[in-house]
Tab-separated table of C-alpha atoms in Angstrom:
chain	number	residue	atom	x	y	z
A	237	UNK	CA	106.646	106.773	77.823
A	238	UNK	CA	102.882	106.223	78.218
A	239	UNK	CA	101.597	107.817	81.448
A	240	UNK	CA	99.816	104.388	82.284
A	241	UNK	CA	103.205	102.261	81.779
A	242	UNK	CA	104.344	105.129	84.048
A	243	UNK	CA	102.022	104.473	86.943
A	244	UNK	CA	102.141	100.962	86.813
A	245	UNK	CA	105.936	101.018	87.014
A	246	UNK	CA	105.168	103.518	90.234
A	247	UNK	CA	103.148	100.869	91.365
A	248	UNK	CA	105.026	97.645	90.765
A	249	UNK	CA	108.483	99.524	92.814
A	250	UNK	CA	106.204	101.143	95.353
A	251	UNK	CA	105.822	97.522	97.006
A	252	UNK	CA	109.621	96.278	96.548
A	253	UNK	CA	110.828	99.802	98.260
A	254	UNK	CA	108.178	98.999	101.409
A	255	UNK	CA	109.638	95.491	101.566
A	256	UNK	CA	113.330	96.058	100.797
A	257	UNK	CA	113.555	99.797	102.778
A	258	UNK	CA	115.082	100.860	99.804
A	259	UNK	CA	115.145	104.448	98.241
A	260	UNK	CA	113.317	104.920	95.512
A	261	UNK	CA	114.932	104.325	92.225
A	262	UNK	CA	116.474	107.026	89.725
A	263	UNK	CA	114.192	107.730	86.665
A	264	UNK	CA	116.535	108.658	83.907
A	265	UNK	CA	118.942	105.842	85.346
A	266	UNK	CA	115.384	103.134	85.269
A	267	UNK	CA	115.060	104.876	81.341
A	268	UNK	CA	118.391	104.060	80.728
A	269	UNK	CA	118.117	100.199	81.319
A	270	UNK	CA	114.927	99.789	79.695
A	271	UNK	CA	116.715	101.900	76.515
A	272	UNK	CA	119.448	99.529	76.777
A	273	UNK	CA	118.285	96.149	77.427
A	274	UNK	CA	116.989	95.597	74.081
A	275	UNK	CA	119.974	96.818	72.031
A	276	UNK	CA	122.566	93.886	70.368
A	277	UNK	CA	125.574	93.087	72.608
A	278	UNK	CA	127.929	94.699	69.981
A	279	UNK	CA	125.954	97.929	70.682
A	280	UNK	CA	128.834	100.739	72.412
A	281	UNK	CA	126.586	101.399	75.153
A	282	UNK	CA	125.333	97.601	76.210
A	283	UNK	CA	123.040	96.779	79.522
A	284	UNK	CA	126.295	95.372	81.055
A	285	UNK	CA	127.902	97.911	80.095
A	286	UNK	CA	125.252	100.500	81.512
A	287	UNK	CA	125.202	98.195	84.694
A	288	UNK	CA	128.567	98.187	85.495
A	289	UNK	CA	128.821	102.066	85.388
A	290	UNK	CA	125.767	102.315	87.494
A	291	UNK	CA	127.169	99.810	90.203
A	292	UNK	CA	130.443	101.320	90.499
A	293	UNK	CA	128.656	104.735	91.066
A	294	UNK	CA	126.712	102.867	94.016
A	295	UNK	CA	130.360	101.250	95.493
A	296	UNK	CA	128.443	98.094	94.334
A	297	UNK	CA	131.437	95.283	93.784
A	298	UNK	CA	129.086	92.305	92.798
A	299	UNK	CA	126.228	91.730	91.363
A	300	UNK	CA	124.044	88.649	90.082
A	301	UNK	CA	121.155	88.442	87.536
A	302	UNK	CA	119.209	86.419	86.146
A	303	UNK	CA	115.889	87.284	83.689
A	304	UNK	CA	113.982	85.187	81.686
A	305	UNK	CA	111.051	85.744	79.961
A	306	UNK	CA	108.806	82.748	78.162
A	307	UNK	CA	111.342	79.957	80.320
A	308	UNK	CA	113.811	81.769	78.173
A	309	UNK	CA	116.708	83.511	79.779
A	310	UNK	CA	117.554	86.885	78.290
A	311	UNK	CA	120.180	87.448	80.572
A	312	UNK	CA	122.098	85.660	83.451
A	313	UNK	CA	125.267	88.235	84.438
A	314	UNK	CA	127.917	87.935	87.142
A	315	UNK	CA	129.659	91.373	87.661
A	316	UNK	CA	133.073	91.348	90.366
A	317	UNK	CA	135.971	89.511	90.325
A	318	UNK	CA	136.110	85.887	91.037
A	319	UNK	CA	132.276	85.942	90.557
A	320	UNK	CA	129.864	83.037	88.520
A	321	UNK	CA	126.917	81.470	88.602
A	322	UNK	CA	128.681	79.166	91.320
A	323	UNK	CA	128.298	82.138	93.282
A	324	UNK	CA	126.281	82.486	96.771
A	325	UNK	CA	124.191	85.515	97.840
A	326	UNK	CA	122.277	85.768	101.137
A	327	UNK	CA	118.468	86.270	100.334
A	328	UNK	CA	117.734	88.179	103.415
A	329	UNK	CA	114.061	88.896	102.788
A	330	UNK	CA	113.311	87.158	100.201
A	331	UNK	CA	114.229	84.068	102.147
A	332	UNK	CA	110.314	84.901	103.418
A	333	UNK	CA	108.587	83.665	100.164
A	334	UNK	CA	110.870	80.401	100.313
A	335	UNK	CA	110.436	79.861	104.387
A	336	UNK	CA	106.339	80.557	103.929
A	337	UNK	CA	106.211	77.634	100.908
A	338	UNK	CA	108.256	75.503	103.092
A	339	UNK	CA	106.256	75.408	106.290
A	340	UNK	CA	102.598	75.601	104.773
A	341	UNK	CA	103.820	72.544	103.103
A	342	UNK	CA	105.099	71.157	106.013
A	343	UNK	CA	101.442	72.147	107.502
A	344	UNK	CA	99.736	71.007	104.740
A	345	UNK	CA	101.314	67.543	105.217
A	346	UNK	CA	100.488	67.315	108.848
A	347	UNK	CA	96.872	68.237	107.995
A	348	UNK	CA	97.260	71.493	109.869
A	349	UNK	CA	95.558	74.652	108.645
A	350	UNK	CA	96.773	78.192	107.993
A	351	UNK	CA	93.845	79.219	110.629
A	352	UNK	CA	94.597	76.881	113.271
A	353	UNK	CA	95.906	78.351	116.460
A	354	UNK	CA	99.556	76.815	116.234
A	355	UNK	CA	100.151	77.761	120.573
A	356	UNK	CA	99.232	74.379	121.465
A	357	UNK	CA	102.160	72.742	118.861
A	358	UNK	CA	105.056	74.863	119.952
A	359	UNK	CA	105.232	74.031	123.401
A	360	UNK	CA	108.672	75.147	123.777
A	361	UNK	CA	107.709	78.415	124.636
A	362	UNK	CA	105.857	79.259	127.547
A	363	UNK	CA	103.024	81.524	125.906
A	364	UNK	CA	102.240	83.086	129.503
A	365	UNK	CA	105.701	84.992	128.523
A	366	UNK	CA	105.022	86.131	125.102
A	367	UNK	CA	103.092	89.229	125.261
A	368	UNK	CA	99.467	88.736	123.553
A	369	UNK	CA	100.501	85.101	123.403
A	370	UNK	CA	97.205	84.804	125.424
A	371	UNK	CA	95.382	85.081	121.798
A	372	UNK	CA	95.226	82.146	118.783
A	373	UNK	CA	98.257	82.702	116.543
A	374	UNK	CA	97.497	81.260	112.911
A	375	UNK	CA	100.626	80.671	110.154
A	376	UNK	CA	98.287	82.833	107.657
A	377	UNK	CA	98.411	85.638	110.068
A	378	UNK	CA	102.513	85.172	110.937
A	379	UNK	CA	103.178	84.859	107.375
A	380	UNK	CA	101.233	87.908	105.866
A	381	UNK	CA	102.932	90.183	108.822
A	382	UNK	CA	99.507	90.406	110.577
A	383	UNK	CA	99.576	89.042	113.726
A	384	UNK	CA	100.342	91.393	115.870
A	385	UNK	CA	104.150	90.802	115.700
A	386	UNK	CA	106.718	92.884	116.466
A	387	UNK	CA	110.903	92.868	115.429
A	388	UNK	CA	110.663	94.247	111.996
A	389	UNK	CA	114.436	92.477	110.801
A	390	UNK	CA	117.590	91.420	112.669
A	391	UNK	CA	121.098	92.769	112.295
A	392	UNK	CA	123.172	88.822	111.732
A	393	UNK	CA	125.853	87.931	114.111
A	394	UNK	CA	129.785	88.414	112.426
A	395	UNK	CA	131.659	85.581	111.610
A	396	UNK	CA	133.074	83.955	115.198
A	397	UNK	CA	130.159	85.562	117.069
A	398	UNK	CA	128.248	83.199	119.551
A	399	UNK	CA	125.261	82.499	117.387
A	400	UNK	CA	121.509	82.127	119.496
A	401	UNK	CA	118.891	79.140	118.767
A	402	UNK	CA	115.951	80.623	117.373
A	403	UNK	CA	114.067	80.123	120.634
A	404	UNK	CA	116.424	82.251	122.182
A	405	UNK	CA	115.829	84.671	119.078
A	406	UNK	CA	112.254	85.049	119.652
A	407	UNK	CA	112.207	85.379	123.651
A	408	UNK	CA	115.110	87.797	123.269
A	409	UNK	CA	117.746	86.520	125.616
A	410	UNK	CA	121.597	86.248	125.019
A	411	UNK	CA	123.324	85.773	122.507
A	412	UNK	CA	120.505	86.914	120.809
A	413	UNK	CA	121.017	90.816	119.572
A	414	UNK	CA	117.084	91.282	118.769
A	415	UNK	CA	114.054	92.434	121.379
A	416	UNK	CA	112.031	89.693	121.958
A	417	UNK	CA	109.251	88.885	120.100
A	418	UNK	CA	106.029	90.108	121.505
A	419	UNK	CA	102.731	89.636	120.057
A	420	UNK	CA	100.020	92.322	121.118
A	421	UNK	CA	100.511	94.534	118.434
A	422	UNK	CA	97.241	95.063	116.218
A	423	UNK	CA	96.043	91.872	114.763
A	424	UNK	CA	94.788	91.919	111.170
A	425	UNK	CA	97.102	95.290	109.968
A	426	UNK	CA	99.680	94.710	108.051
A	427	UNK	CA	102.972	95.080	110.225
A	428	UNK	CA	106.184	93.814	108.911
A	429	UNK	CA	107.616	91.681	111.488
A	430	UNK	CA	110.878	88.533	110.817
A	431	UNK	CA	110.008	88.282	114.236
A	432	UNK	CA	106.551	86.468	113.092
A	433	UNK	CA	108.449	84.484	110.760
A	434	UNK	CA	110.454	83.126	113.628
A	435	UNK	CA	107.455	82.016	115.618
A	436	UNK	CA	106.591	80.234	112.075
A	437	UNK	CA	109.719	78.848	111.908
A	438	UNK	CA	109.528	77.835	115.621
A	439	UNK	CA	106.266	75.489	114.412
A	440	UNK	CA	107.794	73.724	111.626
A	441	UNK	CA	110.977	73.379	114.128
A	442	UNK	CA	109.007	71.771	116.854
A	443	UNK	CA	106.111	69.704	113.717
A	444	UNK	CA	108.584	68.155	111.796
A	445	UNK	CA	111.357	67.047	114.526
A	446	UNK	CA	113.732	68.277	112.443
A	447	UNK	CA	116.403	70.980	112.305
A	448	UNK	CA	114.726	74.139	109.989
A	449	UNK	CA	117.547	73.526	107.589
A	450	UNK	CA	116.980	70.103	106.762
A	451	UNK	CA	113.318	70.337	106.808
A	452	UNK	CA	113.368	73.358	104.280
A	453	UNK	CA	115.855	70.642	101.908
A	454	UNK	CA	113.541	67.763	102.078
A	455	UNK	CA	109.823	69.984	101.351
A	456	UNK	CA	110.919	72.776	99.230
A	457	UNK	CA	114.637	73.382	97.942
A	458	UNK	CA	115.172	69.531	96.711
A	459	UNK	CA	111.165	68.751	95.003
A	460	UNK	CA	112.406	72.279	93.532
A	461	UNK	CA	116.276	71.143	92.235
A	462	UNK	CA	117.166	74.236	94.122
A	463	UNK	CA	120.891	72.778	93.920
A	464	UNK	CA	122.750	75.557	94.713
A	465	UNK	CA	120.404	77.022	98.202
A	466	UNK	CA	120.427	76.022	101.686
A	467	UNK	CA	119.694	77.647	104.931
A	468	UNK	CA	123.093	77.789	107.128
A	469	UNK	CA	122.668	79.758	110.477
A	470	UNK	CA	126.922	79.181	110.596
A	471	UNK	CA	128.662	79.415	107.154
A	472	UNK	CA	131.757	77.132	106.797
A	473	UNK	CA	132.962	78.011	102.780
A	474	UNK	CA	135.228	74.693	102.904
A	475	UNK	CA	132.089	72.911	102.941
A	476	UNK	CA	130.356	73.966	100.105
A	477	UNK	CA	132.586	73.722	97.475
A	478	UNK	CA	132.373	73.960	94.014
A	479	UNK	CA	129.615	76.703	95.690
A	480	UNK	CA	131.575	80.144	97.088
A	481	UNK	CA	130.762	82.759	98.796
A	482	UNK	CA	130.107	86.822	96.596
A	483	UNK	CA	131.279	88.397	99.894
A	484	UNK	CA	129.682	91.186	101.107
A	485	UNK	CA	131.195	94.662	101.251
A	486	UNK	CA	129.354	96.688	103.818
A	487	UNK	CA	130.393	100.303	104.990
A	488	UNK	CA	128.784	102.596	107.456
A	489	UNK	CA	125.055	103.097	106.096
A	490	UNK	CA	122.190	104.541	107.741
A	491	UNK	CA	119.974	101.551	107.711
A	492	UNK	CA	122.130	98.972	108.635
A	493	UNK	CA	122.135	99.424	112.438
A	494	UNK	CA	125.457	99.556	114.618
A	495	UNK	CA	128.170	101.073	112.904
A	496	UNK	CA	130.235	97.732	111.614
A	497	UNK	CA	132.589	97.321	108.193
A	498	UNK	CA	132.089	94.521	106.506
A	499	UNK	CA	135.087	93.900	103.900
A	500	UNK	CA	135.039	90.625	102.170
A	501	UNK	CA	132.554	89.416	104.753
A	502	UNK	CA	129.518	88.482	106.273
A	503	UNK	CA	127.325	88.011	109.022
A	504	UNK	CA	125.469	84.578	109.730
A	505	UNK	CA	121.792	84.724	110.017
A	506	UNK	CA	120.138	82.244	112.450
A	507	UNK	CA	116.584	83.750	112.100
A	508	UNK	CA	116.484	81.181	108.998
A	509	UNK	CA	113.077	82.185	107.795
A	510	UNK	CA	113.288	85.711	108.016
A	511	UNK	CA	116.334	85.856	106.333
A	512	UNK	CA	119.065	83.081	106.578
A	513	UNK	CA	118.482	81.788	102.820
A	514	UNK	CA	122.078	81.225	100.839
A	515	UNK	CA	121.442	81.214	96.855
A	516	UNK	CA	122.191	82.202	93.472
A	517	UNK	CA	119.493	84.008	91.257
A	518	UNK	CA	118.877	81.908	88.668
A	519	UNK	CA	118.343	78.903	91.589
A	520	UNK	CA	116.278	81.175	93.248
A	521	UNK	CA	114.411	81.466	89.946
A	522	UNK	CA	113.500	78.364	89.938
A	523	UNK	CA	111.176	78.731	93.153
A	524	UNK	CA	109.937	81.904	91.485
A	525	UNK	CA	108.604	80.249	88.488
A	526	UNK	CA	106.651	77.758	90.597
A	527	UNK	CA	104.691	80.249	91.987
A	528	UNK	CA	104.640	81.871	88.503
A	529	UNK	CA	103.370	78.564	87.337
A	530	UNK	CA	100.796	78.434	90.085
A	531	UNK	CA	99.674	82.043	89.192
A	532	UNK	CA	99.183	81.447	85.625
A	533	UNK	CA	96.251	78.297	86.725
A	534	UNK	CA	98.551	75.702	85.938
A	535	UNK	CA	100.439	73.081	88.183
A	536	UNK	CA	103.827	73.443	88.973
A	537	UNK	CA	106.600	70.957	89.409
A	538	UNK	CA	108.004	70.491	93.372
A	539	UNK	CA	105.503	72.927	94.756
A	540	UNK	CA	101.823	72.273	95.505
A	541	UNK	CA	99.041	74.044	94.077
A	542	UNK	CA	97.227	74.876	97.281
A	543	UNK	CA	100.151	75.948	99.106
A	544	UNK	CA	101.021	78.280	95.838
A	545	UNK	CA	97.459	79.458	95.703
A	546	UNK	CA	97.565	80.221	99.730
A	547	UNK	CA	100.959	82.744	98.869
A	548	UNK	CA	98.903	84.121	96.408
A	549	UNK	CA	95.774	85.365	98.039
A	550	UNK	CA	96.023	89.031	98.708
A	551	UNK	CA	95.204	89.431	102.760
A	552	UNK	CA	96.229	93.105	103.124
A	553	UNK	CA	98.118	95.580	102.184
A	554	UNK	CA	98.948	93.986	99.130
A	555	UNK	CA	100.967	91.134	100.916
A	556	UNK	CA	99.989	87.852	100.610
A	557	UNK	CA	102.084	84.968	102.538
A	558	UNK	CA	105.612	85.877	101.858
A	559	UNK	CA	104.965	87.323	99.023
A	560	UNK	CA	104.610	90.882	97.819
A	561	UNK	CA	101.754	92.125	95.385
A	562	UNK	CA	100.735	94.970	92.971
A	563	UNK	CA	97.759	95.511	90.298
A	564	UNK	CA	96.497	92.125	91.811
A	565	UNK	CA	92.912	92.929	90.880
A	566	UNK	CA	93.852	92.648	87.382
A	567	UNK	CA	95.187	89.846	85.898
A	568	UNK	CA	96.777	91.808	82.967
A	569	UNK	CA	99.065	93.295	85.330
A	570	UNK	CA	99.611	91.564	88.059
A	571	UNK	CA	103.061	91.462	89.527
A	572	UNK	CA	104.475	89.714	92.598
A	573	UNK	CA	108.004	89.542	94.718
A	574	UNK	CA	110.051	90.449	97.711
A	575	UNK	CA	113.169	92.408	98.104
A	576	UNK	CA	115.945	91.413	101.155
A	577	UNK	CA	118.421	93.187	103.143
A	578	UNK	CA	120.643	91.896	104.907
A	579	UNK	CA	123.878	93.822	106.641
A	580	UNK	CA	125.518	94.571	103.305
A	581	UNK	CA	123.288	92.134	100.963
A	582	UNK	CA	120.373	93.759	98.902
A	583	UNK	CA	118.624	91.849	96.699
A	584	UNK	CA	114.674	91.650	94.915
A	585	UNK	CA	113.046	89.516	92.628
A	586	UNK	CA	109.868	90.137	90.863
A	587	UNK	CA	107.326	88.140	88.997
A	588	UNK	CA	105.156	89.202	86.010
A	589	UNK	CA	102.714	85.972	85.406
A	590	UNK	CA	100.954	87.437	82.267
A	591	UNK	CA	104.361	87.518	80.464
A	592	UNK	CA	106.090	84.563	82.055
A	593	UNK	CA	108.658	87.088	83.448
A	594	UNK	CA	111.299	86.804	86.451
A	595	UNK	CA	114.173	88.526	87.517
A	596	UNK	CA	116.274	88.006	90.151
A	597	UNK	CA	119.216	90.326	90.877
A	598	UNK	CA	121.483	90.385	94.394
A	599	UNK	CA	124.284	92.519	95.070
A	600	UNK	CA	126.644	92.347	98.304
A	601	UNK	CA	126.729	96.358	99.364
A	602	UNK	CA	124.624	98.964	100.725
A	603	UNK	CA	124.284	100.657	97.121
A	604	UNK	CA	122.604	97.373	96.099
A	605	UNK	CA	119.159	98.590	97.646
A	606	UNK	CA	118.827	101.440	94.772
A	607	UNK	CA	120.566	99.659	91.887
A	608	UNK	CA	117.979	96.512	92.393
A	609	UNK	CA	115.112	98.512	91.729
A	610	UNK	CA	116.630	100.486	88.945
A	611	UNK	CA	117.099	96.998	87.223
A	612	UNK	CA	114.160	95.525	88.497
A	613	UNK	CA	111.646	98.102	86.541
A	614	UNK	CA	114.469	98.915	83.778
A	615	UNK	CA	113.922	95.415	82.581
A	616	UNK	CA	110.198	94.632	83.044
A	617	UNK	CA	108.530	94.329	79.695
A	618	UNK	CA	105.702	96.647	79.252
């Protein structure tokens, strides 16, 4: 393996592992993919094959994938029992990238810039209680983690929990789990921070008059046929059918907070843009190849340009809004993405615009968090 395709596979995971918290991915298993994803399905030692193994090592039970290359897909999998591409995943993180295109549109259709101070739109919160609320807060800062906001992620609420509004999220009061959001942190360094997304989502709450859910339907998921996504803070499966729920399968893991075992599970999200996004990977591929569009010069379908381009200006530490960046300078090699975890989900996409590449793989364990980067740079064409 060339020692540049080396570095810039360092590079490209180096990003998704800051994003996701996820450990960083096994070489020889990351060889293995890449040796395998280009042999013929009657081949004895296939991808899926290779996949499989590698998932059950991890106590991974399900996983969904979906790459495509050239708007061709090269492979769309569904590992687990009673698993298919009727099958939901929570986004956690990667809800971010969707959330950020959904309110800068909502912004940019209220004629409200990324650098206006947003205080004097939310006036449901008191911003005499919100430390450094004293200070403009702009959407560009919120959404490229550099406002000064604290609450890195939140932990969900298990099924039959009381669930908070988000204004109870961000001041931090009960039934809210989560500190409250304060905002005197360092403005302009990069400091990851749902809480900021909240505040964000707080805006588009209190701009459009509508509940986040619907809002996010009518500017992003619907212009996008995103079908099979929605934002529910309170899961009912009866009323999503043909749509089910891959169930996560969450044991005791270091990063996942409180000791709590998830077994055919899950825990609702009501911090909606920081991580309450339900969806399948190839939907979600759909809003990845807008921006891949965008990135590429052209004009994509359901998205708009300028709200594509503002996700993909680098503002620091190679974050942009929502998104994720690496090799930006160069167009050549220019990759973008997010990873998400949620207790028990672990998911990451990735975007190559010079080949017209995404993947999109989710898994509903702990284990996920490794075996999404090990695919994610396995299958990345050089």
């Amino acid at each position: 393996m060339k020692k540049s395709f080396i570095l810039r596979i360092s590079l490209f995971s180096l990003v998704f592992l800051t994003i996701s918290c996820a450990p960083r991915p096994d070489e020889q298993v990351t060889a293995a993919f890449r040796q395998t994803a280009s042999l013929p399905a009657t081949s004895n030692q296939t991808f899926d094959t290779l996949l499989r193994k590698r998932a059950n090592a991890l106590k991974v039970s399900t996983v969904g994938l979906y790459h495509e290359v050239d708007n061709i897909a090269l492979k769309e999998l569904y590992l687990g029992s009673d698993i298919d591409e009727n099958s939901l995943f929570q986004a956690a993180s990667m809800s971010k990238a969707v959330a950020a295109a959904g309110i800068l549109s909502l912004a940019k259709e209220k004629e409200i810039s990324p650098d206006d101070d947003i205080r004097p739109y939310i006036e449901i919160l008191d911003w005499n209680d919100v430390p450094g609320g004293d200070k403009p807060v702009t959407l560009r800062e919120l959404l490229s983690h550099t406002a000064g906001a604290n609450v890195s992620g939140f932990l969900g609420y298990p099924k039959g929990r009381a669930i908070p509004t988000n204004l109870q999220v961000v001041k931090g009061i009960r039934p809210a789990n989560s500190k409250r959001v304060r905002l005197d942190g360092n403005k302009g360094e990069f400091a990851y921070s749902g809480g900021g997304y909240q505040i964000a989502q707080l805006f588009a709450e209190s701009v459009s008059g509508q509940p986040f859910p619907l809002m996010m339907k009518r500017l992003m998921l619907a212009p996008l046929g995103m079908t099979k996504s929605f934002f529910d803070d309170n899961l009912d499966t009866d009323k999503i059918a043909p749509l089910a729920v891959a169930a996560a399968q969450a044991g005791i893991f270091p990063v996942e907070g409180w000791p709590l075992i998830l077994r055919n599970s899950w825990n609702n999200y009501p911090e909606a843009a920081a991580a309450g996004l339900w969806t399948t990977p190839k939907d979600y591929a759909k809003f990845a190849r807008a921006l891949m569009v965008a990135a590429d010069g052209e004009v994509p379908e359901g998205l708009s340009k300028d709200v594509a381009d503002l996700m993909l200006t680098n503002v620091t530490s190679s974050y942009g809004l929502g998104l994720g960046f690496t090799d930006w300078g160069d167009p050549a090699l220019r990759r973008f993405g997010h990873g998400g975890s949620n207790r028990g989900y672990k998911c990451l996409f990735g975007v190559v615009p010079s080949k017209r590449e995404i993947i999109v793989i989710m898994t509903n364990a702990p284990g996920g968090s490794a075996l999404t980067n090990e695919v994610l740079i396995g299958l990345t064409t050089e």
